[in-house]
Coordinates of C-alpha atoms and ligand atoms in Angstrom, one line a residue:
X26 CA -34.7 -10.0 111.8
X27 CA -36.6 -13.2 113.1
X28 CA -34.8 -14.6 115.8
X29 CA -35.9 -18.0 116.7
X30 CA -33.7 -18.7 120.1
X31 CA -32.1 -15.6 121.4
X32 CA -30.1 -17.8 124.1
X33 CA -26.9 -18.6 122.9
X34 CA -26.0 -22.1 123.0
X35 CA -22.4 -22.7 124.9
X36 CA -19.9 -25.2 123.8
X37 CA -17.6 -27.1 126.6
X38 CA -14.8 -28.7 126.7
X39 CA -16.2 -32.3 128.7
X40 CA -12.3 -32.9 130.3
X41 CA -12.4 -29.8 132.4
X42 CA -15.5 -28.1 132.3
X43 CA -14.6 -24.8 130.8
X44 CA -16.4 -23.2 128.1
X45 CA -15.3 -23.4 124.7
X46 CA -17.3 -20.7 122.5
X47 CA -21.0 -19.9 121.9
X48 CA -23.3 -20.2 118.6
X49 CA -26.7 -18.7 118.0
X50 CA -29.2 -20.2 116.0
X51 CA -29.8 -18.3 112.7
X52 CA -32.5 -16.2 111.8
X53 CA -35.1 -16.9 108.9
X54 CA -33.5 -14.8 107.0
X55 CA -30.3 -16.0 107.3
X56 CA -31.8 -19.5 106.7
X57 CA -33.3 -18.5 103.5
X58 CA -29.7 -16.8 102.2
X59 CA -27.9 -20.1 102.8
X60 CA -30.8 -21.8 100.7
X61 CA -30.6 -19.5 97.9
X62 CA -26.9 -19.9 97.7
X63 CA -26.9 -23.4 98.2
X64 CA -29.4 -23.7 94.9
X65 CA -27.1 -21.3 93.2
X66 CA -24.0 -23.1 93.8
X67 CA -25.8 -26.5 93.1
X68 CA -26.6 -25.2 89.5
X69 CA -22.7 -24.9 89.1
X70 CA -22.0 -28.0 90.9
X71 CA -24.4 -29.8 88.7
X72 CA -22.0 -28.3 85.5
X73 CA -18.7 -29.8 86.2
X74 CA -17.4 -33.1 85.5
X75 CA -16.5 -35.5 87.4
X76 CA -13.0 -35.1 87.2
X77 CA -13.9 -31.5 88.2
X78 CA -15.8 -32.5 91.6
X79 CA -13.0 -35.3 92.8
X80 CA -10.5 -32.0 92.3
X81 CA -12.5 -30.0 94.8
X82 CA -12.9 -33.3 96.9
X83 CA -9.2 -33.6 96.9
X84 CA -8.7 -29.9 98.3
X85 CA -10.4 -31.4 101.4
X86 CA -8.1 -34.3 101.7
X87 CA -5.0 -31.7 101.3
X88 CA -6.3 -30.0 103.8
X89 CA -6.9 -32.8 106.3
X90 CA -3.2 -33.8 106.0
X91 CA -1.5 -30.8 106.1
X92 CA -3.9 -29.5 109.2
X93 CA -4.0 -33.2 110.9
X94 CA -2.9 -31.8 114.4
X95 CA -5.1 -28.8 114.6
X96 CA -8.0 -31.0 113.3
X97 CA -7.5 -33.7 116.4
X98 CA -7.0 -30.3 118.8
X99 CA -10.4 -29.0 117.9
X100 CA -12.1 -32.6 117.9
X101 CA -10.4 -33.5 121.5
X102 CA -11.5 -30.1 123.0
X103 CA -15.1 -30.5 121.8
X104 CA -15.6 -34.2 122.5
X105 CA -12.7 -35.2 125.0
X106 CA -11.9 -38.2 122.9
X107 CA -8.5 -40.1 123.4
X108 CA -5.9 -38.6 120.7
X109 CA -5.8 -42.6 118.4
X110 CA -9.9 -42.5 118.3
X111 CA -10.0 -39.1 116.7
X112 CA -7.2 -39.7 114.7
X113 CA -8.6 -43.4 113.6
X114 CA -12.0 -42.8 113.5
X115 CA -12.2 -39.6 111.9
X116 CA -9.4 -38.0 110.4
X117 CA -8.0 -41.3 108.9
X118 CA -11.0 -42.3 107.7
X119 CA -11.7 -39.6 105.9
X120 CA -8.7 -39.6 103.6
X121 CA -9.5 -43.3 103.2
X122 CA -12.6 -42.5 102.2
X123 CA -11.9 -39.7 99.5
X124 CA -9.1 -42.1 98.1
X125 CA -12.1 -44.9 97.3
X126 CA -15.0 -42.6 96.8
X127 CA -12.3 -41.1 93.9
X128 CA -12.6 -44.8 92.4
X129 CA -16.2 -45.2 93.0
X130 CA -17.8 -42.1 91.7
X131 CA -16.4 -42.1 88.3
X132 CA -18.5 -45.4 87.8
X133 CA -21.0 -45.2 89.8
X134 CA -22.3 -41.5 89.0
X135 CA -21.9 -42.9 85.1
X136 CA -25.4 -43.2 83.1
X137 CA -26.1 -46.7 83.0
X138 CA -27.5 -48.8 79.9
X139 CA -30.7 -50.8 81.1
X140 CA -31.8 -53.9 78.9
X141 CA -35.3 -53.9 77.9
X142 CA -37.7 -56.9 78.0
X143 CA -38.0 -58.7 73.8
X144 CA -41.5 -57.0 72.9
X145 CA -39.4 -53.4 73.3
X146 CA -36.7 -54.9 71.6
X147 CA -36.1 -51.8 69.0
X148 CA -35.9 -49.3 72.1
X149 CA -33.1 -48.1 74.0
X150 CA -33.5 -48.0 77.8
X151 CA -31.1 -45.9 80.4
X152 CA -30.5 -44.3 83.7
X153 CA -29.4 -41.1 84.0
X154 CA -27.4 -40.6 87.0
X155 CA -28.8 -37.2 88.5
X156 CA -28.0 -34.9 91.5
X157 CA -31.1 -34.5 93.4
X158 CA -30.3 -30.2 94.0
X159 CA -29.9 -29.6 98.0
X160 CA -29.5 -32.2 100.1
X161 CA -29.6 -31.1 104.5
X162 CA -27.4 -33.1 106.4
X163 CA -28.1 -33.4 110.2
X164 CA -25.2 -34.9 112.2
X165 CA -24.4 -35.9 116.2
X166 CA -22.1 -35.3 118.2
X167 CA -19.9 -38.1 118.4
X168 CA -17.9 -37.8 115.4
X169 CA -18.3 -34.3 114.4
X170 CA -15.5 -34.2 111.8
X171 CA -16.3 -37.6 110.2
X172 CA -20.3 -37.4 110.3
X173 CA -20.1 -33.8 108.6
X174 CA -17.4 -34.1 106.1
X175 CA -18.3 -37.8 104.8
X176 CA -22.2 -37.1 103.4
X177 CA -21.3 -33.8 102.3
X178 CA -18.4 -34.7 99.8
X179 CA -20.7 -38.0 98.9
X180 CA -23.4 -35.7 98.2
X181 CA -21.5 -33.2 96.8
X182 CA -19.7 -35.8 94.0
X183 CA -23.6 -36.8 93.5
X184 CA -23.3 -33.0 91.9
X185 CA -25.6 -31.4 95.2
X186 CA -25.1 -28.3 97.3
X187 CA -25.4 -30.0 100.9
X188 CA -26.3 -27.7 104.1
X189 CA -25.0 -29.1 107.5
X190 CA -26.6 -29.1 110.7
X191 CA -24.2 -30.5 113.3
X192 CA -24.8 -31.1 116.4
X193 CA -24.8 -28.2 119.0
X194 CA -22.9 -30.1 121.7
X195 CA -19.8 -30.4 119.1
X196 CA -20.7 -28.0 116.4
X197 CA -16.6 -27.4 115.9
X198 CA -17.4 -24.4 114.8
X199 CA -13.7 -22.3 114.8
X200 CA -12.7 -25.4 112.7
X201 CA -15.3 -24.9 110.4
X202 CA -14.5 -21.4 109.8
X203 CA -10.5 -22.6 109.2
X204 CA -11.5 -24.9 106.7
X205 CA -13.5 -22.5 104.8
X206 CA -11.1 -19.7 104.8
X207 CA -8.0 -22.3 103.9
X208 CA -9.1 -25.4 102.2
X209 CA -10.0 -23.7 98.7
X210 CA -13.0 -25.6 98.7
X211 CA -15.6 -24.1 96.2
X212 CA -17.8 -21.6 98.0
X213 CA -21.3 -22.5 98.9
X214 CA -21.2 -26.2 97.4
X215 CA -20.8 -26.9 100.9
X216 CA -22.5 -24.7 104.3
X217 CA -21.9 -25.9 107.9
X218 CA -24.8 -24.2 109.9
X219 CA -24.2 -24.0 113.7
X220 CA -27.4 -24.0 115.9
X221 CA -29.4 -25.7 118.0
X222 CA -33.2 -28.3 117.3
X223 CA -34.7 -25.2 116.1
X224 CA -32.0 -24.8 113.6
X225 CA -32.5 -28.7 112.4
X226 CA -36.0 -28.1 112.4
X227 CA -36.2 -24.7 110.6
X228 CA -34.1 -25.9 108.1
X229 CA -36.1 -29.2 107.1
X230 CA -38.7 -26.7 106.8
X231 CA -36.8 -24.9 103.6
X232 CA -38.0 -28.2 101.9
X233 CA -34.2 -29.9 100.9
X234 CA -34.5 -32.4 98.5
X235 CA -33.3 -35.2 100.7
X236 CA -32.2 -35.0 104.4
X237 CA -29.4 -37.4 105.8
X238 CA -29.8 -38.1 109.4
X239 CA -27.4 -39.6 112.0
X240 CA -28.1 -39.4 116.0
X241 CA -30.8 -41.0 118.1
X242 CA -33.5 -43.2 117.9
X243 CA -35.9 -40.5 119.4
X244 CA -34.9 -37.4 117.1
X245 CA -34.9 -40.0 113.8
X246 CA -38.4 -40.3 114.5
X247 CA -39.3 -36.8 115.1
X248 CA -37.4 -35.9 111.7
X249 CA -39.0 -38.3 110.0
X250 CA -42.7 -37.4 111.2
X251 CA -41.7 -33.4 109.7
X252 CA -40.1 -34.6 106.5
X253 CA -43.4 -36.9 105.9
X254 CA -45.4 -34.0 105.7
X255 CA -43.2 -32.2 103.4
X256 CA -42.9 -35.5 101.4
X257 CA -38.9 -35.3 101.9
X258 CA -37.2 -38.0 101.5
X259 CA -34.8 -38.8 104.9
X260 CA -32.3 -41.7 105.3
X261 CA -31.4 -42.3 109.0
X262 CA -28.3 -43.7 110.6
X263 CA -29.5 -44.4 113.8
X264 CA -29.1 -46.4 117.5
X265 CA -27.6 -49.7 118.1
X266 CA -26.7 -52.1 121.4
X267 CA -24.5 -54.4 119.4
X268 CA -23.8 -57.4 120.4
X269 CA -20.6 -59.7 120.0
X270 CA -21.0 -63.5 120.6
X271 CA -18.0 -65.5 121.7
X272 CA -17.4 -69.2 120.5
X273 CA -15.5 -71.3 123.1
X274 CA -13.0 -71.8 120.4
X275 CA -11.5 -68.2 120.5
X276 CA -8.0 -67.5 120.6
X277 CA -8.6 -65.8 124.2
X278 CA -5.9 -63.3 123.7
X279 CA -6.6 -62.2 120.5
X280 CA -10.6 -61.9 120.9
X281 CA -10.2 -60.3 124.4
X282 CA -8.5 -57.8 122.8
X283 CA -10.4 -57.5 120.1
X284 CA -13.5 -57.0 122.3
X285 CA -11.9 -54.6 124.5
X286 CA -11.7 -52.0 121.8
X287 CA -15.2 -52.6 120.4
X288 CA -16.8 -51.9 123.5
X289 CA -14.2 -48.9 124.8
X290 CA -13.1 -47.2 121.7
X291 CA -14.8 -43.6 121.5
X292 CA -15.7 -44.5 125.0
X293 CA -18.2 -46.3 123.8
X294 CA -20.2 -43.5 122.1
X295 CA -20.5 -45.8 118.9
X296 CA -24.0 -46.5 117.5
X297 CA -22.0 -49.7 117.0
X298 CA -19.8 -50.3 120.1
X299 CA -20.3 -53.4 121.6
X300 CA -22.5 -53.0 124.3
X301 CA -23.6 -56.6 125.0
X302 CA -21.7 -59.7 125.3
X303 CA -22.8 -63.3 125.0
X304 CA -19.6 -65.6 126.0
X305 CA -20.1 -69.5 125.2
X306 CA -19.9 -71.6 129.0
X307 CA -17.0 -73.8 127.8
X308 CA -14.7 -70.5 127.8
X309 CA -16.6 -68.4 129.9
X310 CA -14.5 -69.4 133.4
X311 CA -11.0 -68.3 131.3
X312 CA -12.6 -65.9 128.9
X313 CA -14.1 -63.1 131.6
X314 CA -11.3 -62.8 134.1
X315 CA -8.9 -62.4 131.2
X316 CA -11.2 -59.8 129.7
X317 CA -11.6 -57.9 132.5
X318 CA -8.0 -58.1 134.3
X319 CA -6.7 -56.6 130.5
X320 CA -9.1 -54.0 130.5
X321 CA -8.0 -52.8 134.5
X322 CA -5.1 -51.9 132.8
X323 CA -6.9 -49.0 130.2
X324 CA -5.7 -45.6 131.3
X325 CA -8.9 -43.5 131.6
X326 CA -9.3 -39.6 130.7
X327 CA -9.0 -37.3 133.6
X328 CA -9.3 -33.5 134.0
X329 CA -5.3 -33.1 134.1
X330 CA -5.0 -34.8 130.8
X331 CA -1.7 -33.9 128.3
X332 CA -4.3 -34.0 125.1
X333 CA -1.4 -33.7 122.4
X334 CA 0.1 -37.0 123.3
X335 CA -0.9 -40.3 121.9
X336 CA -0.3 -42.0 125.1
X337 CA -2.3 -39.7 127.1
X338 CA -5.8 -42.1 127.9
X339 CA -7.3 -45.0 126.0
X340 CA -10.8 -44.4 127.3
X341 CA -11.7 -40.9 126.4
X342 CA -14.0 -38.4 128.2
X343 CA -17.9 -39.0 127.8
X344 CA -19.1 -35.4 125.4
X345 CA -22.0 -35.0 126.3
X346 CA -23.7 -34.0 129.8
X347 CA -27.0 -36.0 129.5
X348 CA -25.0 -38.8 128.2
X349 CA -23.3 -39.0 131.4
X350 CA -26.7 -39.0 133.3
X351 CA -27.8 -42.4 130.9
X352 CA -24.8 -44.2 131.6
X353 CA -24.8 -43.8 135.3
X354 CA -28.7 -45.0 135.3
X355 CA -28.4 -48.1 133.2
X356 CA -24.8 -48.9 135.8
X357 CA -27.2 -48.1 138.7
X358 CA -29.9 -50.2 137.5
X359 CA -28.1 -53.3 136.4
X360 CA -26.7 -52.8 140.2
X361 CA -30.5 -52.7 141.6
X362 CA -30.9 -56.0 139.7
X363 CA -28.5 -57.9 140.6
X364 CA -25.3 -57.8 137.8
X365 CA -22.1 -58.2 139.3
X366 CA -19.7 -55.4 139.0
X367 CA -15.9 -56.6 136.9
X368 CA -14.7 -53.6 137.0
X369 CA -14.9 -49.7 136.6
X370 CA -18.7 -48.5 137.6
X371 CA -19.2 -44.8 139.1
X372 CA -16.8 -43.5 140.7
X373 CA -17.6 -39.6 140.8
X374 CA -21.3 -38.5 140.1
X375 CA -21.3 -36.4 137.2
X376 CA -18.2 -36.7 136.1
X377 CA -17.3 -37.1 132.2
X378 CA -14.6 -39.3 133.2
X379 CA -16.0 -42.9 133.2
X380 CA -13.3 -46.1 133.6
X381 CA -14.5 -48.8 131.2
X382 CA -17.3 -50.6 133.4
X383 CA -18.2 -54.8 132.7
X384 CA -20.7 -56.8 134.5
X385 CA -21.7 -59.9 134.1
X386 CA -24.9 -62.1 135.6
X387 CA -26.9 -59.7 133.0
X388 CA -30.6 -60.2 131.3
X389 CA -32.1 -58.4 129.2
X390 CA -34.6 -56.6 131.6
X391 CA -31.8 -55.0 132.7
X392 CA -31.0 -51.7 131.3
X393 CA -27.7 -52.0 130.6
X394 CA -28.4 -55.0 128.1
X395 CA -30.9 -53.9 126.5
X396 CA -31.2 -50.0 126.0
X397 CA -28.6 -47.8 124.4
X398 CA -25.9 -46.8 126.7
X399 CA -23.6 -45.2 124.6
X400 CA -20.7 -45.2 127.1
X401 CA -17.8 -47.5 128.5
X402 CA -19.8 -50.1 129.7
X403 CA -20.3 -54.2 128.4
X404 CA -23.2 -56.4 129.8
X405 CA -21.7 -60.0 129.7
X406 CA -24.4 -63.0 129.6
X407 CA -22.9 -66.5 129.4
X408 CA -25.1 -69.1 126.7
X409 CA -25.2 -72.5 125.8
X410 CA -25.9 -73.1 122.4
X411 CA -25.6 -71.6 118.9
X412 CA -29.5 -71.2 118.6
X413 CA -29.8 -69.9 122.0
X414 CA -27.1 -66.6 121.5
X415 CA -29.0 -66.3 118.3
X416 CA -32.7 -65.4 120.1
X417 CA -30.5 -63.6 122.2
X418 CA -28.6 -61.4 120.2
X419 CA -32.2 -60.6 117.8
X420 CA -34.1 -59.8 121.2
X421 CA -33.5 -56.4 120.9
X422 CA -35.5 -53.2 119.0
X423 CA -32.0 -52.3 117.5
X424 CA -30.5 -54.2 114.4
X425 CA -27.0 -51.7 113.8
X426 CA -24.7 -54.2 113.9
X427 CA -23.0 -57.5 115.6
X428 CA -20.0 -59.6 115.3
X429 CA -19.2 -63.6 116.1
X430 CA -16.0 -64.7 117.1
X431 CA -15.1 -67.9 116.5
X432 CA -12.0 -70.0 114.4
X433 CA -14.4 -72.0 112.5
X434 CA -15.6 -69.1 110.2
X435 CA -18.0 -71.7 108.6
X436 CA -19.9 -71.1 111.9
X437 CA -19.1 -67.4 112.3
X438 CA -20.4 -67.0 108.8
X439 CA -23.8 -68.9 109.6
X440 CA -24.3 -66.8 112.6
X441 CA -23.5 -64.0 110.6
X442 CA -26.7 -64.4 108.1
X443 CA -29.0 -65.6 110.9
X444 CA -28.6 -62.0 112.9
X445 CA -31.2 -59.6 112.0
X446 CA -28.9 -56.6 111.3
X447 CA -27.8 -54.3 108.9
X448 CA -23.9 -55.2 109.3
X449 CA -21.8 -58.0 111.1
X450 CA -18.1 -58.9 111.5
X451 CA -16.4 -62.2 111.9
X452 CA -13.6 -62.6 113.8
X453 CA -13.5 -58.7 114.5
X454 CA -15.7 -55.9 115.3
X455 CA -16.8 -52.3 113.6
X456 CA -14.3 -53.0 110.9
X457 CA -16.7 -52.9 108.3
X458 CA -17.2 -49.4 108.7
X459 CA -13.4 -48.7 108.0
X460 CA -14.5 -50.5 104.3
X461 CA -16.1 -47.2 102.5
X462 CA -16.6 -49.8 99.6
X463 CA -19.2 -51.5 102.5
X464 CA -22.6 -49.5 102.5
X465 CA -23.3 -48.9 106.1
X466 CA -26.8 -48.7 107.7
X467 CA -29.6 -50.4 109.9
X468 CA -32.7 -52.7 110.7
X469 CA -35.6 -52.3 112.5
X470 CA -35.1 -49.5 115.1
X471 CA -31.4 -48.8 113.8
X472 CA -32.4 -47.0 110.9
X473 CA -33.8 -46.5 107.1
X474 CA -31.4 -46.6 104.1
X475 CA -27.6 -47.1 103.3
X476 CA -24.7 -45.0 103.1
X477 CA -21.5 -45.7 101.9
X478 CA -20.6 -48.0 99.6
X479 CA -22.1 -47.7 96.1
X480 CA -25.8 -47.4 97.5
X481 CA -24.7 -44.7 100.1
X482 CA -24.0 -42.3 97.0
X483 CA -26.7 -43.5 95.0
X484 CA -28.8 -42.4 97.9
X485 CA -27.9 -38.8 97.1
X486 CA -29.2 -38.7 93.5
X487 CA -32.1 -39.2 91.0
X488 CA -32.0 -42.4 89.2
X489 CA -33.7 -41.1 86.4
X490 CA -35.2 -43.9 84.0
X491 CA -35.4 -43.0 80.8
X492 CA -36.8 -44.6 77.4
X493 CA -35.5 -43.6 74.2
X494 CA -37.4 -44.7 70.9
X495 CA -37.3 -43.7 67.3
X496 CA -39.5 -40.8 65.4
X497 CA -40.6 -43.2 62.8
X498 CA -43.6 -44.1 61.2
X499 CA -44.7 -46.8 63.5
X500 CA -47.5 -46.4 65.9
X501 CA -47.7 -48.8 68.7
X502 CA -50.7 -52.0 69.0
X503 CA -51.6 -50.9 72.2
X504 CA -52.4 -47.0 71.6
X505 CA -55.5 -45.9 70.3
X506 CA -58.1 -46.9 68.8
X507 CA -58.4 -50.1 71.1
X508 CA -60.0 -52.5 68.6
X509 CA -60.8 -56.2 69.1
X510 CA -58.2 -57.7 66.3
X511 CA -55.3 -55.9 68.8
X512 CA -56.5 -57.3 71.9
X513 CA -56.8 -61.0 70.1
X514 CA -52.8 -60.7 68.8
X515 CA -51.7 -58.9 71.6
X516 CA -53.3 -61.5 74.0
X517 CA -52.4 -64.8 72.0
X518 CA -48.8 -62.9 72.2
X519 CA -49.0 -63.1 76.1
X520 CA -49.9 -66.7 76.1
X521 CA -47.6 -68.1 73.5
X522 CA -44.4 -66.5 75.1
X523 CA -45.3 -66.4 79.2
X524 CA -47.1 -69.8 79.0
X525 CA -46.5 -72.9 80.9
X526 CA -44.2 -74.2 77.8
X527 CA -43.2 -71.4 74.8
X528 CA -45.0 -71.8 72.0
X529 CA -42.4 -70.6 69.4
X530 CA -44.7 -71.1 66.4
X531 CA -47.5 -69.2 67.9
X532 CA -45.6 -66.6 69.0
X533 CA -44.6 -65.6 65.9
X534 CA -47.7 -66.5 63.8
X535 CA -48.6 -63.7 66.2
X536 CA -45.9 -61.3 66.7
X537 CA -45.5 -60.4 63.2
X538 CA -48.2 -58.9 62.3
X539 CA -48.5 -57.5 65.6
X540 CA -45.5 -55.0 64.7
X541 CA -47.6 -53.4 61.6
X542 CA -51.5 -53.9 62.5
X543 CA -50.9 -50.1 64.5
X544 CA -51.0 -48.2 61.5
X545 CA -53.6 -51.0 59.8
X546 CA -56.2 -49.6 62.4
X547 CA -55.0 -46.5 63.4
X548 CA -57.5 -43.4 63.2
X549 CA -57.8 -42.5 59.8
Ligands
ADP626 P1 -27.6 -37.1 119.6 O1 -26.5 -36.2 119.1 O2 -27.5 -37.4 121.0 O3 -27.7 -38.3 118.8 P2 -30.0 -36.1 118.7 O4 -30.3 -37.3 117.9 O5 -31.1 -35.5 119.5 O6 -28.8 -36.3 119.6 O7 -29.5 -35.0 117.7 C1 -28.8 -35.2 116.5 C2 -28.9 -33.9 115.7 O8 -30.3 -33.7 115.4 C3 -28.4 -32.6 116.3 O9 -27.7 -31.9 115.3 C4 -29.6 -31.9 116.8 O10 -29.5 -30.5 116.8 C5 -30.6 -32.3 115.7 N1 -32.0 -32.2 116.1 C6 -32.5 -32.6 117.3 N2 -33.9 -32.4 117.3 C7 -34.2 -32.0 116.1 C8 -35.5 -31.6 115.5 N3 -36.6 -31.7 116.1 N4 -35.4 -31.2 114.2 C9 -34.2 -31.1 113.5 N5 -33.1 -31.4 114.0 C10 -33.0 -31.9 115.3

């Protein structure tokens, strides 16, 4: 057997250190079975209704309510999120989701009727709505139930067998396993693989017919670059450093609020948590210390934390070890250069347990403002002027997603269309994403494609065009033999109808005996 990584990889639990579980990658042999069963279930898949598919979609949301409690235990021990995010963020919204995707996918999965231009007015035109066969989703680490469960029952209502890669630091692999041996869900049509890079990358390899990709800006590019030379098509969900702009017309209550929990929910490991904040001048003296004396009072995660309780943090731990080590560099550099500390900041090297950190007196040659932190942390810069926060929010390689707060929503709106990025809210924050009728995806450095939404599970099939004529007697002007009399009609055709001003008479004088002079000059 072809081992590619004999060192197993360990999985921790980020509140207190201890180790969860190991995976191994899989062999190539191993690889190759899950393809060949993938393509075999596909073929099945590709057989049943619709009706049939949303059935076996609603196993998963049976299973997600009835197992609700053990799901959140094995998302908080992999991630050390606070008990509300995992429940909000991904075991809610995945119910929501089945219970629109059950109203979307009946229509949008239907073959469509396509009008054809007048000279092709005796066809028929159509799409035929088509699975594409395997499609390899590659997730992160930040919302391992959501990111893994979401694409693959999109993809598999798109009629594909989908092959999951998620992420080694939160591969929830015991969960996994639970699901599999109690949901009911058909066997095959879906297969979680646990493993590390080489896993992802020995997988791509197998040639998928599409890939899905969520994580970073550095490993989107890398996927990319190995699905180009396979020719595989690849969407990617990737960074953000979103930024929120605040009118001085807020209701200051309500928007510090509001702000606080885009920039601190999931302890800020959101592609789009709010990671930079531009705060009008008229407010700014009322606005900050309210923000900032509000968010004193978040309880933070701690090594001693009671996970089964709701009340038990509202900042969670940060997952990931070299997250930690990013966080603490962009708070240390926005220190060298001169931010002023609100609140939080390090206060044990190291440790997974980061208090929600603002600073204000930012620019945007500071880290912190304008590279992805993905933690608890909010760069405040103050601005003058509509156009001004405007070049200031689009300064950035990133273009996730933004939000404008303001009560004249004529204003938030205008804002809204001038921010070069793939999704905005006014008057909130992220709430778009809990709209699975709302594709989701990115601009510029945040990403290719859009998922979600009726594009999101387009994404996973072939929009095959088809053309439907008649087996009659007629053969077309413009087939063969090319002769000077079809050219002239065919041509004063052209210019009678797409001229300056329609030339009805002409147009006809010449379309009529367009329609028989194929079979005047056809080879004899
Ligand atoms: P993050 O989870 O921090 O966003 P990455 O973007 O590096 O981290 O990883 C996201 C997913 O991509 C993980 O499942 C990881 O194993 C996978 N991955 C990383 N590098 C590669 C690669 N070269 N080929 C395929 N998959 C990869």
């Amino acid at each position: 057997m072809d081992v590619l990584s004999s060192t197993a990889i360990k999985v921790s639990n980020p509140i207190n250190g201890t180790i969860l579980y190991e995976i191994d990658d899989p062999s190539q042999e191993q690889i190759k079975a899950i393809y060949d069963r993938a393509r075999a279930a596909q073929a099945k898949i590709q057989a049943m209704s619709i009706e049939q598919r949303i059935a076996e979609v609603d196993k998963i949301r049976d299973y997600v309510i009835q197992y609700e409690s053990m799901i959140l235990d094995a998302i908080i021990a992999e991630t050390g999120k606070a008990r509300t995010d995992a429940f909000a963020a991904e075991v809610f919204e995945v119910t929501d989701v089945i219970d629109v995707y059950k109203k979307l996918a009946p229509k949008t999965l239907k073959d469509r009727k396509v009008p054809q231009p007048i000279f092709l007015i005796e066809k028929k035109s159509r799409q035929f709505i088509e699975p594409l066969g395997t499609v390899l989703v590659i997730t992160p680490w930040n919302f391992p139930f959501y990111q893994v469960i979401v694409p693959s029952l999109m993809s598999f209502l798109a009629g594909n067998a989908t092959i999951v890669k998620p992420s080694e630091v939160t591969p929830l692999k015991p969960l996994w396993d639970h699901f599999f041996a109690h949901s009911g869900f058909m066997k095959d049509a879906i297969q979680v693989v646990t493993g590390g890079k080489e896993t992802g990358a020995n997988l791509i390899a197998m040639r998928p017919d599409k890939v899905h990709f969520t994580g970073s800006v550095g490993t989107g590019r890398k996927l990319m670059e190995a699905c180009a030379k396979l020719l595989i098509p690849i969407d990617l969900e990737l960074g953000g450093k979103d930024p929120a702009i605040i009118f001085d017309d807020v209701d200051i209550d309500r928007t510090a609020n509001g702000i606080m929990w885009g920039a601190f929910t999931n302890a800020g490991q959101n592609c789009t948590g709010i990671e930079r904040l531009y705060v009008q001048e008229g407010i700014y003296d009322q606005f900050v210390p309210y923000l900032v004396e509000r968010t004193k009072r978040l309880r933070t995660s701690h090594p001693g934390r009671d996970t089964s309780s709701a009340e038990d943090c509202d900042v969670g731990a940060v997952t990931a070890p070299f997250q930690v080590r990013i966080i603490e560099e962009h708070i240390e550099d926005a220190l060298a250069k001169g931010a002023k500390l609100l609140c939080g900041g390090i206060q044990e090297k190291g440790s997974h347990h980061i208090p929600p950190t603002i600073f204000e007196n930012c620019d945007h040659t500071m880290k912190i403002a304008s590279e992805e932190t993905f933690g608890p942390t909010l760069a405040i810069m103050k601005f003058k002027t509509e156009e001004e926060v405007i070049r200031l929010a689009n300064d950035s390689p990133y273009g996730l997603s933004a939000s404008v707060w303001s009560k004249d929503v004529e204003r938030g709106t205008r804002v809204a269309r001038a921010l070069k990025c793939g999704n905005v809210c006014v008057n909130n924050h992220m709430m778009n994403e809990a709209n699975p009728y709302l594709p989701f995806g990115g601009v510029k450095d945040s990403g290719i494609g859009r998922f979600k939404g009726e594009d999101g599970l387009l994404a996973f099939c072939n929009l095959k065009s088809v053309l439907i004529d008649k087996q009659g007697k007629l053969i077309e002007p413009q087939w063969y033999p090319y002769t000077n009399s079809k050219y002239k009609l065919l041509s004063a055709v052209m210019h009678a109808w797409f001229g300056k001003s329609r030339n009805y008479v002409k147009f006809v004088k010449n379309v009529l005996p367009l329609d028989s002079i194929g079979n005047k000059e056809k080879f004899k």
